[in-house]
PDB file of C-alpha atoms in Angstrom:
ATOM      1  CA  UNK A   1     -11.802 130.237  81.736  1.00 54.00           C
ATOM      2  CA  UNK A   2     -15.317 129.485  80.549  1.00 59.00           C
ATOM      3  CA  UNK A   3     -18.220 128.714  82.835  1.00 87.00           C
ATOM      4  CA  UNK A   4     -21.712 127.459  82.197  1.00 93.00           C
ATOM      5  CA  UNK A   5     -24.224 129.360  84.286  1.00 95.00           C
ATOM      6  CA  UNK A   6     -27.875 130.304  84.476  1.00 97.00           C
ATOM      7  CA  UNK A   7     -28.638 134.008  84.173  1.00 98.00           C
ATOM      8  CA  UNK A   8     -31.926 135.792  84.860  1.00 98.00           C
ATOM      9  CA  UNK A   9     -33.358 138.215  82.315  1.00 98.00           C
ATOM     10  CA  UNK A  10     -33.780 141.689  83.807  1.00 98.00           C
ATOM     11  CA  UNK A  11     -34.758 143.449  80.598  1.00 98.00           C
ATOM     12  CA  UNK A  12     -35.031 142.557  76.917  1.00 98.00           C
ATOM     13  CA  UNK A  13     -36.149 145.579  74.892  1.00 98.00           C
ATOM     14  CA  UNK A  14     -35.915 147.072  71.419  1.00 98.00           C
ATOM     15  CA  UNK A  15     -33.551 150.074  71.148  1.00 98.00           C
ATOM     16  CA  UNK A  16     -33.421 150.524  67.347  1.00 98.00           C
ATOM     17  CA  UNK A  17     -34.696 148.873  64.169  1.00 97.00           C
ATOM     18  CA  UNK A  18     -34.170 145.100  64.641  1.00 97.00           C
ATOM     19  CA  UNK A  19     -31.832 145.819  67.579  1.00 98.00           C
ATOM     20  CA  UNK A  20     -32.461 144.442  71.078  1.00 98.00           C
ATOM     21  CA  UNK A  21     -30.769 145.153  74.404  1.00 98.00           C
ATOM     22  CA  UNK A  22     -30.720 142.208  76.803  1.00 98.00           C
ATOM     23  CA  UNK A  23     -29.730 142.802  80.423  1.00 98.00           C
ATOM     24  CA  UNK A  24     -28.987 139.763  82.561  1.00 98.00           C
ATOM     25  CA  UNK A  25     -28.153 139.047  86.184  1.00 98.00           C
ATOM     26  CA  UNK A  26     -25.775 136.276  87.221  1.00 97.00           C
ATOM     27  CA  UNK A  27     -22.215 135.299  88.006  1.00 94.00           C
ATOM     28  CA  UNK A  28     -19.897 137.543  85.944  1.00 94.00           C
ATOM     29  CA  UNK A  29     -16.593 136.648  87.621  1.00 93.00           C
ATOM     30  CA  UNK A  30     -15.316 134.713  84.588  1.00 92.00           C
ATOM     31  CA  UNK A  31     -15.155 137.817  82.384  1.00 94.00           C
ATOM     32  CA  UNK A  32     -11.691 139.349  82.373  1.00 93.00           C
ATOM     33  CA  UNK A  33     -11.557 141.923  79.562  1.00 95.00           C
ATOM     34  CA  UNK A  34     -13.738 143.821  77.064  1.00 97.00           C
ATOM     35  CA  UNK A  35     -14.332 141.980  73.801  1.00 95.00           C
ATOM     36  CA  UNK A  36     -15.259 138.618  75.271  1.00 94.00           C
ATOM     37  CA  UNK A  37     -18.598 137.015  74.445  1.00 93.00           C
ATOM     38  CA  UNK A  38     -21.313 134.736  75.761  1.00 94.00           C
ATOM     39  CA  UNK A  39     -22.975 131.758  74.068  1.00 94.00           C
ATOM     40  CA  UNK A  40     -26.705 131.571  74.765  1.00 96.00           C
ATOM     41  CA  UNK A  41     -28.799 128.408  74.667  1.00 97.00           C
ATOM     42  CA  UNK A  42     -32.233 129.250  73.258  1.00 97.00           C
ATOM     43  CA  UNK A  43     -35.145 126.872  73.796  1.00 96.00           C
ATOM     44  CA  UNK A  44     -35.824 124.811  70.679  1.00 96.00           C
ATOM     45  CA  UNK A  45     -32.427 125.371  69.044  1.00 94.00           C
ATOM     46  CA  UNK A  46     -29.462 123.000  69.087  1.00 90.00           C
ATOM     47  CA  UNK A  47     -26.658 125.522  68.516  1.00 89.00           C
ATOM     48  CA  UNK A  48     -26.058 128.331  70.964  1.00 91.00           C
ATOM     49  CA  UNK A  49     -25.947 131.960  69.774  1.00 92.00           C
ATOM     50  CA  UNK A  50     -22.690 133.876  70.405  1.00 92.00           C
ATOM     51  CA  UNK A  51     -23.126 137.539  71.369  1.00 94.00           C
ATOM     52  CA  UNK A  52     -20.454 140.042  72.438  1.00 94.00           C
ATOM     53  CA  UNK A  53     -20.636 141.615  75.877  1.00 97.00           C
ATOM     54  CA  UNK A  54     -21.633 145.276  75.717  1.00 98.00           C
ATOM     55  CA  UNK A  55     -21.276 146.131  79.394  1.00 98.00           C
ATOM     56  CA  UNK A  56     -20.590 144.670  82.823  1.00 97.00           C
ATOM     57  CA  UNK A  57     -21.672 146.237  86.092  1.00 96.00           C
ATOM     58  CA  UNK A  58     -21.282 143.995  89.119  1.00 95.00           C
ATOM     59  CA  UNK A  59     -23.519 140.975  88.598  1.00 96.00           C
ATOM     60  CA  UNK A  60     -25.317 142.627  85.669  1.00 98.00           C
ATOM     61  CA  UNK A  61     -24.345 141.852  82.100  1.00 97.00           C
ATOM     62  CA  UNK A  62     -25.649 143.615  78.989  1.00 98.00           C
ATOM     63  CA  UNK A  63     -25.570 142.379  75.397  1.00 98.00           C
ATOM     64  CA  UNK A  64     -27.005 143.978  72.276  1.00 98.00           C
ATOM     65  CA  UNK A  65     -28.073 141.795  69.366  1.00 97.00           C
ATOM     66  CA  UNK A  66     -29.794 142.043  66.007  1.00 96.00           C
ATOM     67  CA  UNK A  67     -32.841 139.937  65.192  1.00 97.00           C
ATOM     68  CA  UNK A  68     -31.735 138.391  61.900  1.00 93.00           C
ATOM     69  CA  UNK A  69     -32.965 134.788  62.070  1.00 93.00           C
ATOM     70  CA  UNK A  70     -35.208 132.361  63.893  1.00 96.00           C
ATOM     71  CA  UNK A  71     -32.851 132.031  66.854  1.00 95.00           C
ATOM     72  CA  UNK A  72     -32.488 135.725  67.631  1.00 96.00           C
ATOM     73  CA  UNK A  73     -36.195 136.300  67.010  1.00 97.00           C
ATOM     74  CA  UNK A  74     -36.896 133.590  69.580  1.00 98.00           C
ATOM     75  CA  UNK A  75     -34.426 135.214  71.980  1.00 98.00           C
ATOM     76  CA  UNK A  76     -36.270 138.518  71.611  1.00 98.00           C
ATOM     77  CA  UNK A  77     -39.371 136.888  73.132  1.00 98.00           C
ATOM     78  CA  UNK A  78     -37.718 136.168  76.501  1.00 98.00           C
ATOM     79  CA  UNK A  79     -39.264 138.371  79.171  1.00 98.00           C
ATOM     80  CA  UNK A  80     -38.028 139.684  82.515  1.00 98.00           C
ATOM     81  CA  UNK A  81     -37.662 136.854  85.004  1.00 98.00           C
ATOM     82  CA  UNK A  82     -36.877 134.231  82.346  1.00 98.00           C
ATOM     83  CA  UNK A  83     -33.813 132.026  82.790  1.00 98.00           C
ATOM     84  CA  UNK A  84     -31.082 131.545  80.176  1.00 98.00           C
ATOM     85  CA  UNK A  85     -28.376 128.879  80.085  1.00 97.00           C
ATOM     86  CA  UNK A  86     -25.167 130.681  79.111  1.00 96.00           C
ATOM     87  CA  UNK A  87     -21.517 129.829  78.492  1.00 94.00           C
ATOM     88  CA  UNK A  88     -19.721 132.926  79.751  1.00 91.00           C
ATOM     89  CA  UNK A  89     -16.201 134.341  79.747  1.00 89.00           C
ATOM     90  CA  UNK A  90     -15.559 133.061  76.214  1.00 90.00           C
ATOM     91  CA  UNK A  91     -12.809 134.230  73.891  1.00 88.00           C
ATOM     92  CA  UNK A  92      -9.745 136.397  74.252  1.00 88.00           C
ATOM     93  CA  UNK A  93     -10.888 140.006  74.278  1.00 93.00           C
ATOM     94  CA  UNK A  94      -9.106 143.289  73.735  1.00 96.00           C
ATOM     95  CA  UNK A  95      -5.699 143.797  75.322  1.00 95.00           C
ATOM     96  CA  UNK A  96      -5.619 147.100  77.199  1.00 94.00           C
ATOM     97  CA  UNK A  97      -2.021 146.644  78.318  1.00 92.00           C
ATOM     98  CA  UNK A  98      -0.559 148.739  75.498  1.00 91.00           C
ATOM     99  CA  UNK A  99       1.160 152.127  75.680  1.00 89.00           C
ATOM    100  CA  UNK A 100      -1.369 154.445  74.046  1.00 91.00           C
ATOM    101  CA  UNK A 101      -2.862 157.863  74.769  1.00 89.00           C
ATOM    102  CA  UNK A 102      -5.394 158.444  71.966  1.00 93.00           C
ATOM    103  CA  UNK A 103      -6.973 155.208  70.738  1.00 96.00           C
ATOM    104  CA  UNK A 104      -9.421 155.141  67.844  1.00 98.00           C
ATOM    105  CA  UNK A 105     -12.433 152.846  68.294  1.00 98.00           C
ATOM    106  CA  UNK A 106     -14.276 151.803  65.122  1.00 98.00           C
ATOM    107  CA  UNK A 107     -17.488 149.791  65.190  1.00 98.00           C
ATOM    108  CA  UNK A 108     -19.838 148.697  62.441  1.00 97.00           C
ATOM    109  CA  UNK A 109     -23.419 147.552  63.138  1.00 96.00           C
ATOM    110  CA  UNK A 110     -23.504 144.824  65.783  1.00 94.00           C
ATOM    111  CA  UNK A 111     -19.732 145.307  66.082  1.00 96.00           C
ATOM    112  CA  UNK A 112     -20.476 148.486  68.053  1.00 98.00           C
ATOM    113  CA  UNK A 113     -21.559 146.983  71.446  1.00 97.00           C
ATOM    114  CA  UNK A 114     -18.220 145.498  72.647  1.00 97.00           C
ATOM    115  CA  UNK A 115     -16.551 148.864  72.034  1.00 98.00           C
ATOM    116  CA  UNK A 116     -18.749 150.472  74.690  1.00 98.00           C
ATOM    117  CA  UNK A 117     -17.301 148.374  77.509  1.00 98.00           C
ATOM    118  CA  UNK A 118     -13.860 148.875  75.968  1.00 98.00           C
ATOM    119  CA  UNK A 119     -14.297 152.664  75.935  1.00 98.00           C
ATOM    120  CA  UNK A 120     -15.285 152.618  79.609  1.00 97.00           C
ATOM    121  CA  UNK A 121     -12.155 150.689  80.557  1.00 96.00           C
ATOM    122  CA  UNK A 122      -9.852 152.843  78.397  1.00 96.00           C
ATOM    123  CA  UNK A 123     -11.196 156.005  80.000  1.00 95.00           C
ATOM    124  CA  UNK A 124     -10.623 154.503  83.447  1.00 94.00           C
ATOM    125  CA  UNK A 125      -6.992 153.900  82.463  1.00 93.00           C
ATOM    126  CA  UNK A 126      -6.524 157.545  81.456  1.00 92.00           C
ATOM    127  CA  UNK A 127      -6.771 157.201  77.675  1.00 92.00           C
ATOM    128  CA  UNK A 128      -9.020 159.468  75.591  1.00 89.00           C
ATOM    129  CA  UNK A 129     -10.779 157.406  72.928  1.00 95.00           C
ATOM    130  CA  UNK A 130     -12.183 158.763  69.702  1.00 97.00           C
ATOM    131  CA  UNK A 131     -15.108 156.676  68.460  1.00 98.00           C
ATOM    132  CA  UNK A 132     -16.486 156.016  64.974  1.00 98.00           C
ATOM    133  CA  UNK A 133     -19.829 154.237  64.695  1.00 98.00           C
ATOM    134  CA  UNK A 134     -21.094 152.947  61.362  1.00 98.00           C
ATOM    135  CA  UNK A 135     -24.677 151.957  60.533  1.00 98.00           C
ATOM    136  CA  UNK A 136     -26.816 151.389  57.459  1.00 97.00           C
ATOM    137  CA  UNK A 137     -29.304 154.119  58.395  1.00 98.00           C
ATOM    138  CA  UNK A 138     -30.556 156.356  61.203  1.00 98.00           C
ATOM    139  CA  UNK A 139     -33.257 153.880  62.231  1.00 98.00           C
ATOM    140  CA  UNK A 140     -30.654 151.197  62.931  1.00 97.00           C
ATOM    141  CA  UNK A 141     -28.282 153.430  64.933  1.00 98.00           C
ATOM    142  CA  UNK A 142     -27.755 152.918  68.662  1.00 98.00           C
ATOM    143  CA  UNK A 143     -25.455 153.674  71.628  1.00 98.00           C
ATOM    144  CA  UNK A 144     -24.466 157.083  70.238  1.00 98.00           C
ATOM    145  CA  UNK A 145     -25.638 159.028  73.296  1.00 98.00           C
ATOM    146  CA  UNK A 146     -24.180 156.390  75.620  1.00 98.00           C
ATOM    147  CA  UNK A 147     -20.701 156.798  74.124  1.00 98.00           C
ATOM    148  CA  UNK A 148     -21.001 160.588  74.366  1.00 97.00           C
ATOM    149  CA  UNK A 149     -22.026 160.266  78.028  1.00 97.00           C
ATOM    150  CA  UNK A 150     -18.721 158.501  78.704  1.00 96.00           C
ATOM    151  CA  UNK A 151     -16.883 161.593  77.465  1.00 94.00           C
ATOM    152  CA  UNK A 152     -15.687 160.086  74.188  1.00 95.00           C
ATOM    153  CA  UNK A 153     -15.535 162.068  70.949  1.00 95.00           C
ATOM    154  CA  UNK A 154     -18.096 160.360  68.682  1.00 98.00           C
ATOM    155  CA  UNK A 155     -18.404 160.331  64.886  1.00 98.00           C
ATOM    156  CA  UNK A 156     -21.261 158.611  63.043  1.00 98.00           C
ATOM    157  CA  UNK A 157     -21.463 157.345  59.473  1.00 98.00           C
ATOM    158  CA  UNK A 158     -24.515 155.906  57.729  1.00 98.00           C
ATOM    159  CA  UNK A 159     -24.546 154.250  54.343  1.00 97.00           C
ATOM    160  CA  UNK A 160     -27.619 156.225  53.226  1.00 97.00           C
ATOM    161  CA  UNK A 161     -26.537 159.550  54.759  1.00 98.00           C
ATOM    162  CA  UNK A 162     -29.562 159.776  57.055  1.00 98.00           C
ATOM    163  CA  UNK A 163     -27.309 160.443  60.075  1.00 98.00           C
ATOM    164  CA  UNK A 164     -23.788 161.814  60.329  1.00 97.00           C
ATOM    165  CA  UNK A 165     -21.379 161.359  57.436  1.00 97.00           C
ATOM    166  CA  UNK A 166     -22.761 159.684  54.338  1.00 98.00           C
ATOM    167  CA  UNK A 167     -20.722 156.568  53.624  1.00 97.00           C
ATOM    168  CA  UNK A 168     -18.701 154.156  55.709  1.00 97.00           C
ATOM    169  CA  UNK A 169     -16.440 154.343  58.755  1.00 98.00           C
ATOM    170  CA  UNK A 170     -13.464 154.682  56.400  1.00 97.00           C
ATOM    171  CA  UNK A 171     -14.924 157.966  55.112  1.00 97.00           C
ATOM    172  CA  UNK A 172     -14.564 159.293  58.657  1.00 97.00           C
ATOM    173  CA  UNK A 173     -11.127 157.806  59.299  1.00 97.00           C
ATOM    174  CA  UNK A 174      -9.575 159.597  56.312  1.00 94.00           C
ATOM    175  CA  UNK A 175     -10.329 162.945  57.936  1.00 94.00           C
ATOM    176  CA  UNK A 176      -8.884 162.063  61.348  1.00 95.00           C
ATOM    177  CA  UNK A 177      -5.332 162.225  62.661  1.00 93.00           C
ATOM    178  CA  UNK A 178      -3.457 162.044  65.944  1.00 93.00           C
ATOM    179  CA  UNK A 179      -4.586 158.588  67.039  1.00 95.00           C
ATOM    180  CA  UNK A 180      -1.808 156.172  68.025  1.00 94.00           C
ATOM    181  CA  UNK A 181      -3.665 152.843  68.117  1.00 97.00           C
ATOM    182  CA  UNK A 182      -6.987 151.419  66.987  1.00 98.00           C
ATOM    183  CA  UNK A 183      -9.548 148.889  68.169  1.00 98.00           C
ATOM    184  CA  UNK A 184     -12.286 147.712  65.842  1.00 97.00           C
ATOM    185  CA  UNK A 185     -15.161 145.249  65.552  1.00 96.00           C
ATOM    186  CA  UNK A 186     -17.472 144.572  62.639  1.00 94.00           C
ATOM    187  CA  UNK A 187     -17.915 142.620  59.413  1.00 92.00           C
ATOM    188  CA  UNK A 188     -14.732 141.313  57.806  1.00 89.00           C
ATOM    189  CA  UNK A 189     -14.738 143.688  54.776  1.00 94.00           C
ATOM    190  CA  UNK A 190     -14.837 146.612  57.212  1.00 96.00           C
ATOM    191  CA  UNK A 191     -12.007 145.154  59.305  1.00 95.00           C
ATOM    192  CA  UNK A 192      -9.873 144.714  56.197  1.00 94.00           C
ATOM    193  CA  UNK A 193     -10.525 148.291  55.043  1.00 96.00           C
ATOM    194  CA  UNK A 194      -9.804 149.747  58.483  1.00 97.00           C
ATOM    195  CA  UNK A 195      -6.611 147.715  58.811  1.00 95.00           C
ATOM    196  CA  UNK A 196      -5.412 148.956  55.443  1.00 95.00           C
ATOM    197  CA  UNK A 197      -6.233 152.602  56.158  1.00 95.00           C
ATOM    198  CA  UNK A 198      -4.754 152.875  59.680  1.00 95.00           C
ATOM    199  CA  UNK A 199      -0.965 153.150  59.698  1.00 92.00           C
ATOM    200  CA  UNK A 200      -0.602 152.213  63.368  1.00 95.00           C
ATOM    201  CA  UNK A 201      -0.980 148.853  65.096  1.00 96.00           C
ATOM    202  CA  UNK A 202      -4.401 147.790  66.252  1.00 97.00           C
ATOM    203  CA  UNK A 203      -6.696 145.001  67.387  1.00 96.00           C
ATOM    204  CA  UNK A 204      -9.508 143.551  65.280  1.00 93.00           C
ATOM    205  CA  UNK A 205     -12.469 141.631  66.672  1.00 93.00           C
ATOM    206  CA  UNK A 206     -13.885 139.227  64.094  1.00 84.00           C
ATOM    207  CA  UNK A 207     -17.529 138.286  63.711  1.00 68.00           C
ATOM    208  CA  UNK A 208     -17.875 134.621  62.761  1.00 54.00           C
ATOM    209  CA  UNK A 209     -20.535 131.953  62.768  1.00 53.00           C
ATOM    210  CA  UNK A 210     -19.580 129.543  65.536  1.00 49.00           C
ATOM    211  CA  UNK A 211     -20.511 125.962  66.233  1.00 50.00           C
ATOM    212  CA  UNK A 212     -19.277 125.281  69.749  1.00 48.00           C
ATOM    213  CA  UNK A 213     -17.911 128.676  70.823  1.00 47.00           C
ATOM    214  CA  UNK A 214     -14.931 127.272  72.739  1.00 50.00           C
ATOM    215  CA  UNK A 215     -12.541 125.856  70.139  1.00 49.00           C
ATOM    216  CA  UNK A 216     -13.574 122.231  69.764  1.00 53.00           C
ATOM    217  CA  UNK A 217     -15.124 122.183  66.314  1.00 50.00           C
ATOM    218  CA  UNK A 218     -12.553 124.297  64.366  1.00 50.00           C
ATOM    219  CA  UNK A 219     -15.407 125.825  62.378  1.00 52.00           C
ATOM    220  CA  UNK A 220     -14.342 129.467  62.741  1.00 53.00           C
ATOM    221  CA  UNK A 221     -10.646 129.451  61.846  1.00 58.00           C
ATOM    222  CA  UNK A 222      -8.675 132.414  60.506  1.00 66.00           C
ATOM    223  CA  UNK A 223      -5.289 132.382  58.801  1.00 61.00           C
ATOM    224  CA  UNK A 224      -2.530 134.337  60.543  1.00 63.00           C
ATOM    225  CA  UNK A 225       1.241 134.653  60.266  1.00 62.00           C
ATOM    226  CA  UNK A 226       1.445 132.156  63.114  1.00 54.00           C
ATOM    227  CA  UNK A 227      -0.840 129.556  61.583  1.00 57.00           C
ATOM    228  CA  UNK A 228      -4.561 128.948  61.770  1.00 64.00           C
ATOM    229  CA  UNK A 229      -6.311 130.494  64.777  1.00 58.00           C
ATOM    230  CA  UNK A 230      -9.812 129.803  66.041  1.00 59.00           C
ATOM    231  CA  UNK A 231     -11.873 132.982  66.291  1.00 63.00           C
ATOM    232  CA  UNK A 232     -13.858 131.671  69.264  1.00 59.00           C
ATOM    233  CA  UNK A 233     -10.876 130.425  71.281  1.00 60.00           C
ATOM    234  CA  UNK A 234      -7.744 132.277  70.113  1.00 68.00           C
ATOM    235  CA  UNK A 235      -9.799 135.357  69.196  1.00 58.00           C
ATOM    236  CA  UNK A 236     -12.181 136.935  68.536  1.00 85.00           C
ATOM    237  CA  UNK A 237      -9.556 139.681  68.868  1.00 90.00           C
ATOM    238  CA  UNK A 238      -6.417 139.436  66.731  1.00 89.00           C
ATOM    239  CA  UNK A 239      -3.607 141.890  66.076  1.00 90.00           C
ATOM    240  CA  UNK A 240      -3.533 143.757  62.788  1.00 91.00           C
ATOM    241  CA  UNK A 241       0.086 142.694  62.305  1.00 87.00           C
ATOM    242  CA  UNK A 242      -0.698 138.969  62.462  1.00 83.00           C
ATOM    243  CA  UNK A 243      -3.757 138.705  60.204  1.00 81.00           C
ATOM    244  CA  UNK A 244      -3.316 137.408  56.651  1.00 71.00           C
ATOM    245  CA  UNK A 245      -6.028 138.830  54.376  1.00 76.00           C
TER     246      UNK A 245
END
């Protein structure tokens, strides 16, 4: 169930090149699972900006976003104490009710944040996640130490080789074994490559431009074996076995 609510900015700081961490305080009861997102109304802009939830802790909510356009640059200017109008509890997130023991979590760029909350919940359930984080370069990398602090095994890949393995997340996957399920979030070419490389079932969280964020406009549809699905409403998480590439 979605809810429109006003959240208060606790912190809005830079944590890497063009990467901001926004911590908010408000009513978080409408979030039910990792992988859901919020839709933020920014002063002066008609369309809201959808951003995945990175972490939840009581009435505190954390999102991490990249400043790539006028809207996110405007969002970066909000200071502590500011108020934000937010649609929260949006989307169907990751399903944790699967029989797994060693899940593989693969994130690329701004697809990394929702995997942090997911890793926390998987560890609580007794699973031992292995994590692959992909970035363009060292300056744009983030959350590496935070994942390690959870107790997860962390691998890093950068396109320019400035940190970790030189290449993409798939260059790390090919040297791993023993995982029995995967969860991933990132740009569509990465999702397609990961899906093709992993032999097991998994869940893919799609990044899409969204108009409304709750299924009314049909602007973010994806073709599946069961017909067209809306990324914002039926997703953003879909099963590997249902996606038609």
